[in-house]
PDB file of C-alpha atoms in Angstrom:
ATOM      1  CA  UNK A   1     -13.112 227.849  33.223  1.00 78.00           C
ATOM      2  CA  UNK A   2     -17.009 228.646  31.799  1.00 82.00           C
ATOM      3  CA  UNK A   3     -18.490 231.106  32.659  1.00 82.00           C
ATOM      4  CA  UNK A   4     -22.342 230.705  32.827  1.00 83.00           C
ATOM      5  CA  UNK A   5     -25.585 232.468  34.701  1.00 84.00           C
ATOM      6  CA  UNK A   6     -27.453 230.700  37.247  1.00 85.00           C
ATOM      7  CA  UNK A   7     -30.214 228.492  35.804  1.00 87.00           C
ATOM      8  CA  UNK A   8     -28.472 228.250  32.575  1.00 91.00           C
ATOM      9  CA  UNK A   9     -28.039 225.216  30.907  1.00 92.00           C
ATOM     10  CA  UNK A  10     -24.636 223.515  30.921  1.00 91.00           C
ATOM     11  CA  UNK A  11     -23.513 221.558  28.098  1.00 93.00           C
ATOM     12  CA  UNK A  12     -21.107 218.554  28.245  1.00 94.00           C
ATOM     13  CA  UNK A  13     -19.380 216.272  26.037  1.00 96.00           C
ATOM     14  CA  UNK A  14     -17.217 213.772  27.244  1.00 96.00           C
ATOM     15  CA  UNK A  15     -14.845 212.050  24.461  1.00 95.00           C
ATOM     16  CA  UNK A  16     -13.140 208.865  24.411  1.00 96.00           C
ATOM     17  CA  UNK A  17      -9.803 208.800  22.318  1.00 96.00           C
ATOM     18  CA  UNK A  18      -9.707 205.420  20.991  1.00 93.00           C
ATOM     19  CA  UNK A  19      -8.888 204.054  17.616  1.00 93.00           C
ATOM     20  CA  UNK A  20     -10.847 200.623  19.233  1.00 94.00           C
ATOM     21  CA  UNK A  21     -14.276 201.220  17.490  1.00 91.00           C
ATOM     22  CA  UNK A  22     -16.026 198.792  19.970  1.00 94.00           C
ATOM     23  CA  UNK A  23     -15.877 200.917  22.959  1.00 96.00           C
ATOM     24  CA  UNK A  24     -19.042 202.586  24.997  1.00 95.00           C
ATOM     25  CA  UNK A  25     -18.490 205.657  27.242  1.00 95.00           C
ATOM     26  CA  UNK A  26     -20.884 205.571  30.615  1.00 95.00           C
ATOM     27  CA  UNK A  27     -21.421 208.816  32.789  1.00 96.00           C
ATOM     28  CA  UNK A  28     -21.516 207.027  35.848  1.00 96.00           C
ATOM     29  CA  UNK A  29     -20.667 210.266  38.865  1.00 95.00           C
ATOM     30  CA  UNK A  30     -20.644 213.724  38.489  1.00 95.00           C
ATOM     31  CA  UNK A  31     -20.350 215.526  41.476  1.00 95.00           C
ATOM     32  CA  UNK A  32     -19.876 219.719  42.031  1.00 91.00           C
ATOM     33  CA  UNK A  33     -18.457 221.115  44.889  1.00 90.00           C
ATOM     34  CA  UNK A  34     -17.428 224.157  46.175  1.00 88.00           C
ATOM     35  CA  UNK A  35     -13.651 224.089  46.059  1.00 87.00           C
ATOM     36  CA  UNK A  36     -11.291 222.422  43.219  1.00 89.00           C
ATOM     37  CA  UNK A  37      -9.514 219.902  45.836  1.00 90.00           C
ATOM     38  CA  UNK A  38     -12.008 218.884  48.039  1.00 89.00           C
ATOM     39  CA  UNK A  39     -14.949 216.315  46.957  1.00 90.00           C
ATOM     40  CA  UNK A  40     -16.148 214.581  49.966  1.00 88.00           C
ATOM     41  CA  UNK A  41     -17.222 217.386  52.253  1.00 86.00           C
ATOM     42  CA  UNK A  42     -19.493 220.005  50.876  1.00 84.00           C
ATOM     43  CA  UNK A  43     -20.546 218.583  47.706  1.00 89.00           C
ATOM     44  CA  UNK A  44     -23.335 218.003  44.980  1.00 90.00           C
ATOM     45  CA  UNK A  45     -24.428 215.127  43.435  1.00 93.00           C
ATOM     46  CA  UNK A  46     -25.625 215.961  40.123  1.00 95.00           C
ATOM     47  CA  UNK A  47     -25.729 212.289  39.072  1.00 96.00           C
ATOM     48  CA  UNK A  48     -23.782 208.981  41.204  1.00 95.00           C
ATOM     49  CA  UNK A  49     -23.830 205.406  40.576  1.00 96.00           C
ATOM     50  CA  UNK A  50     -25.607 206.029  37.473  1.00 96.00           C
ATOM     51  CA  UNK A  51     -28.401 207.413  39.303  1.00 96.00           C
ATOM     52  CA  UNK A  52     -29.849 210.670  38.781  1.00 96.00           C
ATOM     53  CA  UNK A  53     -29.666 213.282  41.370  1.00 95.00           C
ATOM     54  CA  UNK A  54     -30.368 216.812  40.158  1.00 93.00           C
ATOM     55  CA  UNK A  55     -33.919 217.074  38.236  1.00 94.00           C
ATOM     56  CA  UNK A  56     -32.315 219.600  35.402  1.00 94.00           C
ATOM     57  CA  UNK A  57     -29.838 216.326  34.064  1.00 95.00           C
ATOM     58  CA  UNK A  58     -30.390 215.213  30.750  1.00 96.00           C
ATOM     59  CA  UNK A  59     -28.390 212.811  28.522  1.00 95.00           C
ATOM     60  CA  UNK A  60     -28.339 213.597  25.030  1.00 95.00           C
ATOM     61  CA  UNK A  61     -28.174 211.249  22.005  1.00 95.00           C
ATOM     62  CA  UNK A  62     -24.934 210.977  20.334  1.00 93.00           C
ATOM     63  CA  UNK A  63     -24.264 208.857  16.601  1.00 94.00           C
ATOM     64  CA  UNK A  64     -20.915 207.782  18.580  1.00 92.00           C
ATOM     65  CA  UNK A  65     -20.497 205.130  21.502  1.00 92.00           C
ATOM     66  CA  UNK A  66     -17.608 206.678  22.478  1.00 94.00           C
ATOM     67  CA  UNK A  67     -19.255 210.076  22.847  1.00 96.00           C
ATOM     68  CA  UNK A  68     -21.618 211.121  25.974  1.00 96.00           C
ATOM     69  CA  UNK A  69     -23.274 213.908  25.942  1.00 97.00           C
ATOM     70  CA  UNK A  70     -25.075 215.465  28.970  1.00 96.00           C
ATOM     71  CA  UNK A  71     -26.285 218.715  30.346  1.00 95.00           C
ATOM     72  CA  UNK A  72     -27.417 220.466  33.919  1.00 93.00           C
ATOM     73  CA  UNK A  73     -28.413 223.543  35.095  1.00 91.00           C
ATOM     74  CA  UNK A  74     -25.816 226.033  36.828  1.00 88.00           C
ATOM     75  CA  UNK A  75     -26.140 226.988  40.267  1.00 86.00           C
ATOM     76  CA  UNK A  76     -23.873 228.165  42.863  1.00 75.00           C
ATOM     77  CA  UNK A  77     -23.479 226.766  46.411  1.00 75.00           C
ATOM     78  CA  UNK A  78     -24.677 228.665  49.634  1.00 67.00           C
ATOM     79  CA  UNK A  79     -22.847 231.547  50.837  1.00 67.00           C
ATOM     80  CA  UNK A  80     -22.341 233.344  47.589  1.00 69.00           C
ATOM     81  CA  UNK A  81     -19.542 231.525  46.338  1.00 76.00           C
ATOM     82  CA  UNK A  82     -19.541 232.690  42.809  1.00 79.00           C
ATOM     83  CA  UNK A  83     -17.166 229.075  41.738  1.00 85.00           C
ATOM     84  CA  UNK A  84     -18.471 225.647  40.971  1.00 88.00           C
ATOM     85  CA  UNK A  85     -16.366 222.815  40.190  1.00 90.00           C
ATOM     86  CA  UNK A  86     -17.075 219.588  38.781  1.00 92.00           C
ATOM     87  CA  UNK A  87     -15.633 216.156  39.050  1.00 94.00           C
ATOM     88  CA  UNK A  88     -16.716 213.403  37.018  1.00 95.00           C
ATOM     89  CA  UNK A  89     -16.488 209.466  36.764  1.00 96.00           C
ATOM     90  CA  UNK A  90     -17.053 207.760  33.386  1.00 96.00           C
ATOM     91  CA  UNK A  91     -16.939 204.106  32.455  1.00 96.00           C
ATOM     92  CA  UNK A  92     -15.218 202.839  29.551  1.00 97.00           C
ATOM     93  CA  UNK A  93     -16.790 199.227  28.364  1.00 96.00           C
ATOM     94  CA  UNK A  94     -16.597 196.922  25.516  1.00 96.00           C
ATOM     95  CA  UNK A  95     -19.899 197.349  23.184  1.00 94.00           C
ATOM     96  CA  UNK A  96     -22.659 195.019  23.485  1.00 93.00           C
ATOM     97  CA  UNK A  97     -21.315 193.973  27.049  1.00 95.00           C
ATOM     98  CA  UNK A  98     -24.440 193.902  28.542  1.00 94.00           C
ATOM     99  CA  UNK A  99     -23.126 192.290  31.862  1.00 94.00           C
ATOM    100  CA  UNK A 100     -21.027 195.552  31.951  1.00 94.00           C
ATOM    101  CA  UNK A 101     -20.959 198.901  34.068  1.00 94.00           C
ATOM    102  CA  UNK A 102     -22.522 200.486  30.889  1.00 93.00           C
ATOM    103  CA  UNK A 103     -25.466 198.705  30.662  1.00 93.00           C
ATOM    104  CA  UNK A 104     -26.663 198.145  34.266  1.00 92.00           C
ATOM    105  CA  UNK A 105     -27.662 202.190  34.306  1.00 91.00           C
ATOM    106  CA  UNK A 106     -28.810 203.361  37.572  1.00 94.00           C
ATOM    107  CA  UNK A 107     -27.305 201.111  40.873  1.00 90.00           C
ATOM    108  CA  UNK A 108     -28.753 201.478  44.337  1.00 86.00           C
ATOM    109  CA  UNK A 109     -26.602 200.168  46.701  1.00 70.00           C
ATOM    110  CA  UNK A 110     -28.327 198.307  49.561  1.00 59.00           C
ATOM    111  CA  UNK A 111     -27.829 199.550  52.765  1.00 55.00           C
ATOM    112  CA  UNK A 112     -26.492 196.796  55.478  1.00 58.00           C
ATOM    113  CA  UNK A 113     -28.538 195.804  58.359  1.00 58.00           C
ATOM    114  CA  UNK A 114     -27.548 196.702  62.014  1.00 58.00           C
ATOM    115  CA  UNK A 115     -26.961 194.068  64.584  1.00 59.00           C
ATOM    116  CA  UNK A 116     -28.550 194.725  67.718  1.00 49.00           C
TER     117      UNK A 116
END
């Protein structure tokens, strides 16, 4: 656990164990919820399919491809529940794969048309 006020910044660094120099680490999900088992009901997205969600993300620059480095603001979900857990994704890609997960960033999936 870390323990942190409300508003404050959260630091994260995610770090790939590889002795494979030519790997790239991708934040692709992080999502907070509520309770530590459940991540599909009540939930935050702080950032999915690459994309964004909570204004207070920020990537930070790291000398290392197999380093990400990221940060949010806490918060707490309704009904004063003083816990906040967080689930993340990351992608794991060969450098200079630009065809790759790593390098598309930010992917909107299209929504499918109804029949009438």
């Amino acid at each position: 656990p870390y323990y942190v006020d409300i508003n404050q910044n959260l630091f994260l660094e995610a770090y790939l164990h590889s002795s494979d120099p030519n790997l790239v680490l991708f934040v692709d999900t992080c999502v907070a919820s509520p309770t530590p088992h459940n991540f599909t009901t009540v939930t935050y997205d702080i950032i999915r399919n690459g994309c964004v969600r909570d204004s207070t993300y920020a990537t930070y620059y790291s000398p290392y491809r197999n380093v990400a480095r990221f940060k949010f603001n806490a918060f707490q979900f309704i009904r004063n529940n003083p816990l906040v857990y967080l689930q993340c994704e990351l992608v794991v890609c060969r450098a200079y794969d630009y065809s790759s997960r790593c390098y598309q960033g930010c992917i909107t999936r299209s929504k499918r048309e109804a029949n009438s």
